[in-house]
Structures are given as C-alpha cells and as structure tokens.
PDB file of C-alpha atoms in Angstrom:
ATOM      1  CA  ARG A   2      25.838  28.649  65.101  1.00  0.00           C
ATOM      2  CA  THR A   3      22.875  28.562  62.777  1.00  0.00           C
ATOM      3  CA  ASP A   4      24.122  25.705  60.616  1.00  0.00           C
ATOM      4  CA  ARG A   5      23.783  23.137  63.425  1.00  0.00           C
ATOM      5  CA  THR A   6      20.973  22.036  65.695  1.00  0.00           C
ATOM      6  CA  GLN A   7      21.307  20.558  69.147  1.00  0.00           C
ATOM      7  CA  THR A   8      19.534  17.197  69.393  1.00  0.00           C
ATOM      8  CA  VAL A   9      18.746  15.301  72.599  1.00  0.00           C
ATOM      9  CA  ILE A  10      18.392  11.513  72.448  1.00  0.00           C
ATOM     10  CA  SER A  11      16.912   9.957  75.602  1.00  0.00           C
ATOM     11  CA  TRP A  12      15.900   6.489  76.771  1.00  0.00           C
ATOM     12  CA  LYS A  13      15.407   4.405  79.905  1.00  0.00           C
ATOM     13  CA  THR A  14      16.907   1.094  81.000  1.00  0.00           C
ATOM     14  CA  ASP A  15      15.713  -1.324  83.660  1.00  0.00           C
ATOM     15  CA  GLU A  16      19.048  -1.266  85.493  1.00  0.00           C
ATOM     16  CA  PRO A  17      21.875   1.263  85.851  1.00  0.00           C
ATOM     17  CA  SER A  18      24.072   1.368  82.762  1.00  0.00           C
ATOM     18  CA  THR A  19      26.216   3.644  80.583  1.00  0.00           C
ATOM     19  CA  SER A  20      25.052   5.566  77.499  1.00  0.00           C
ATOM     20  CA  VAL A  21      26.292   5.657  73.887  1.00  0.00           C
ATOM     21  CA  VAL A  22      24.573   6.924  70.731  1.00  0.00           C
ATOM     22  CA  ARG A  23      25.701   5.821  67.280  1.00  0.00           C
ATOM     23  CA  TYR A  24      24.496   7.949  64.366  1.00  0.00           C
ATOM     24  CA  GLU A  25      24.831   8.637  60.685  1.00  0.00           C
ATOM     25  CA  GLU A  26      23.306  11.102  58.255  1.00  0.00           C
ATOM     26  CA  GLY A  27      20.825   9.626  55.766  1.00  0.00           C
ATOM     27  CA  SER A  28      18.230   6.893  55.656  1.00  0.00           C
ATOM     28  CA  GLY A  29      20.365   3.944  54.549  1.00  0.00           C
ATOM     29  CA  SER A  30      20.271   0.293  55.537  1.00  0.00           C
ATOM     30  CA  SER A  31      19.526  -0.696  59.113  1.00  0.00           C
ATOM     31  CA  GLU A  32      21.904  -3.651  58.721  1.00  0.00           C
ATOM     32  CA  LYS A  33      25.048  -1.519  58.442  1.00  0.00           C
ATOM     33  CA  GLU A  34      26.991  -0.249  61.472  1.00  0.00           C
ATOM     34  CA  LEU A  35      26.648   3.505  61.925  1.00  0.00           C
ATOM     35  CA  SER A  36      29.833   5.462  61.299  1.00  0.00           C
ATOM     36  CA  ASN A  37      29.776   7.953  64.220  1.00  0.00           C
ATOM     37  CA  GLU A  38      29.328   7.587  67.950  1.00  0.00           C
ATOM     38  CA  THR A  39      29.252   9.754  71.026  1.00  0.00           C
ATOM     39  CA  GLU A  40      31.732   9.342  73.816  1.00  0.00           C
ATOM     40  CA  GLU A  41      30.460   6.780  76.316  1.00  0.00           C
ATOM     41  CA  ALA A  42      28.907   8.350  79.393  1.00  0.00           C
ATOM     42  CA  GLU A  43      30.525   6.273  82.099  1.00  0.00           C
ATOM     43  CA  SER A  44      28.090   7.101  84.876  1.00  0.00           C
ATOM     44  CA  TYR A  45      25.553   4.368  85.577  1.00  0.00           C
ATOM     45  CA  THR A  46      21.930   5.469  85.388  1.00  0.00           C
ATOM     46  CA  THR A  47      18.507   4.219  84.294  1.00  0.00           C
ATOM     47  CA  SER A  48      17.490   7.526  82.655  1.00  0.00           C
ATOM     48  CA  HIS A  49      19.785   8.357  79.754  1.00  0.00           C
ATOM     49  CA  ALA A  50      20.079  11.618  77.795  1.00  0.00           C
ATOM     50  CA  VAL A  51      22.798  12.329  75.254  1.00  0.00           C
ATOM     51  CA  VAL A  52      23.126  15.744  73.605  1.00  0.00           C
ATOM     52  CA  ILE A  53      24.455  15.838  70.055  1.00  0.00           C
ATOM     53  CA  PRO A  54      25.178  19.463  69.059  1.00  0.00           C
ATOM     54  CA  ILE A  55      26.441  18.847  65.507  1.00  0.00           C
ATOM     55  CA  PHE A  56      23.398  17.699  63.508  1.00  0.00           C
ATOM     56  CA  LYS A  57      22.376  19.783  60.500  1.00  0.00           C
ATOM     57  CA  PRO A  58      18.900  21.383  60.535  1.00  0.00           C
ATOM     58  CA  GLY A  59      16.222  19.734  58.354  1.00  0.00           C
ATOM     59  CA  THR A  60      18.245  16.538  57.877  1.00  0.00           C
ATOM     60  CA  ILE A  61      17.495  12.818  58.255  1.00  0.00           C
ATOM     61  CA  TYR A  62      19.690  10.808  60.640  1.00  0.00           C
ATOM     62  CA  ARG A  63      19.747   7.193  61.726  1.00  0.00           C
ATOM     63  CA  VAL A  64      20.472   6.708  65.412  1.00  0.00           C
ATOM     64  CA  GLN A  65      20.983   3.698  67.639  1.00  0.00           C
ATOM     65  CA  VAL A  66      21.397   3.835  71.388  1.00  0.00           C
ATOM     66  CA  SER A  67      23.202   1.280  73.503  1.00  0.00           C
ATOM     67  CA  SER A  68      23.837   0.802  77.190  1.00  0.00           C
ATOM     68  CA  THR A  69      26.255  -1.384  79.137  1.00  0.00           C
ATOM     69  CA  ASP A  70      25.513  -2.444  82.701  1.00  0.00           C
ATOM     70  CA  GLU A  71      28.054  -2.888  85.519  1.00  0.00           C
ATOM     71  CA  ALA A  72      28.431  -6.599  84.674  1.00  0.00           C
ATOM     72  CA  GLY A  73      29.498  -5.718  81.118  1.00  0.00           C
ATOM     73  CA  ASN A  74      26.267  -6.757  79.371  1.00  0.00           C
ATOM     74  CA  THR A  75      25.537  -4.463  76.416  1.00  0.00           C
ATOM     75  CA  SER A  76      22.092  -3.843  75.003  1.00  0.00           C
ATOM     76  CA  LYS A  77      21.605  -2.207  71.592  1.00  0.00           C
ATOM     77  CA  PHE A  78      18.186  -0.796  70.953  1.00  0.00           C
ATOM     78  CA  PRO A  79      16.644  -0.924  67.447  1.00  0.00           C
ATOM     79  CA  MET A  80      17.861   1.691  64.988  1.00  0.00           C
ATOM     80  CA  ARG A  81      15.573   4.716  64.608  1.00  0.00           C
ATOM     81  CA  THR A  82      15.316   7.434  61.989  1.00  0.00           C
ATOM     82  CA  ILE A  83      14.902  11.051  63.070  1.00  0.00           C
ATOM     83  CA  ILE A  84      14.487  14.317  61.195  1.00  0.00           C
ATOM     84  CA  THR A  85      16.005  17.389  62.771  1.00  0.00           C
ATOM     85  CA  PRO A  86      13.858  20.542  62.725  1.00  0.00           C
ATOM     86  CA  LYS A  87      14.438  23.171  60.075  1.00  0.00           C
ATOM     87  CA  GLN A  88      16.207  26.331  61.103  1.00  0.00           C
ATOM     88  CA  ASN A  89      13.988  29.167  62.289  1.00  0.00           C
ATOM     89  CA  GLU A  90      14.321  32.638  60.897  1.00  0.00           C
ATOM     90  CA  SER A  91      17.391  34.500  62.028  1.00  0.00           C
ATOM     91  CA  VAL A  92      17.157  37.822  63.858  1.00  0.00           C
ATOM     92  CA  VAL A  93      18.272  39.587  60.675  1.00  0.00           C
ATOM     93  CA  ASP A  94      15.425  37.920  58.717  1.00  0.00           C
ATOM     94  CA  VAL A  95      12.894  39.129  61.291  1.00  0.00           C
ATOM     95  CA  ILE A  96      14.256  42.710  61.198  1.00  0.00           C
ATOM     96  CA  PHE A  97      14.117  42.849  57.388  1.00  0.00           C
ATOM     97  CA  LYS A  98      10.589  41.436  57.378  1.00  0.00           C
ATOM     98  CA  ASN A  99       9.491  44.127  59.874  1.00  0.00           C
ATOM     99  CA  PHE A 100      11.047  46.863  57.699  1.00  0.00           C
ATOM    100  CA  GLU A 101       9.335  45.440  54.639  1.00  0.00           C
ATOM    101  CA  ASP A 102       5.940  45.337  56.407  1.00  0.00           C
ATOM    102  CA  THR A 103       6.410  48.896  57.687  1.00  0.00           C
ATOM    103  CA  PHE A 104       7.234  50.277  54.238  1.00  0.00           C
ATOM    104  CA  LYS A 105       4.214  48.472  52.735  1.00  0.00           C
ATOM    105  CA  VAL A 106       2.003  50.372  55.211  1.00  0.00           C
ATOM    106  CA  PHE A 107       3.611  53.687  54.180  1.00  0.00           C
ATOM    107  CA  GLN A 108       3.088  52.888  50.504  1.00  0.00           C
ATOM    108  CA  LYS A 109      -0.640  52.286  51.121  1.00  0.00           C
ATOM    109  CA  ILE A 110      -0.974  55.668  52.916  1.00  0.00           C
ATOM    110  CA  ARG A 111       0.372  57.662  49.942  1.00  0.00           C
TER     111      ARG A 111
END
C-alpha cells in the first residue's frame, strides 16, 4: 500500500520487560492520554522494537513507549513527536518521467 508507511519504534530498558507503544496523529498536548496502542509484546527483553504499519506518510504523530517488568512495575517514557517520511515516487511516476525525458530529447533533435 502506498498510503501507509511502516514505522519502527525502538528503545532499551535496564531489565527484561514487555513492550507497548501508545500513539496518536497530531501534535496535541503531552498531558492527554494517547488514543491508540499496540498489542503488548509479552516476551521479556531489554531491546524493544515495535513495528507500526498503519501510519500515514508525511504526518506528525505523538508516541509514548512503556515497558512492564516481570514484577509488574511499569515505566512510561516521555512522549515524543515523530514525522513519518513522505511517500517516494511510485513506479508509474518514474516510468512517466522517463517517457517525458525521452520525448524531450527527441523534440530537441528535430
């Protein structure tokens, strides 16, 4: 799909814990709870990486990661703002641009 961009959010913890990412489109208040969250990764690790495949290209999101250790202690990291990259040209765009460049060369030869 070209209307979505896959985004990887990663962080480290000092002891094995689970992973959750909360997120919301826009650059609103950092005091408000974010409206969406990923499913909790229940494996315990110190290196966390969560893939979110549904973000829109060229869009601002607020994200907050949290981890819960085996004793049930949860840590929420400060909220961050990210901007997803803009969509690259599609294959069709590249083909049309090549045709256009080719025909410009032919026009100059005449």
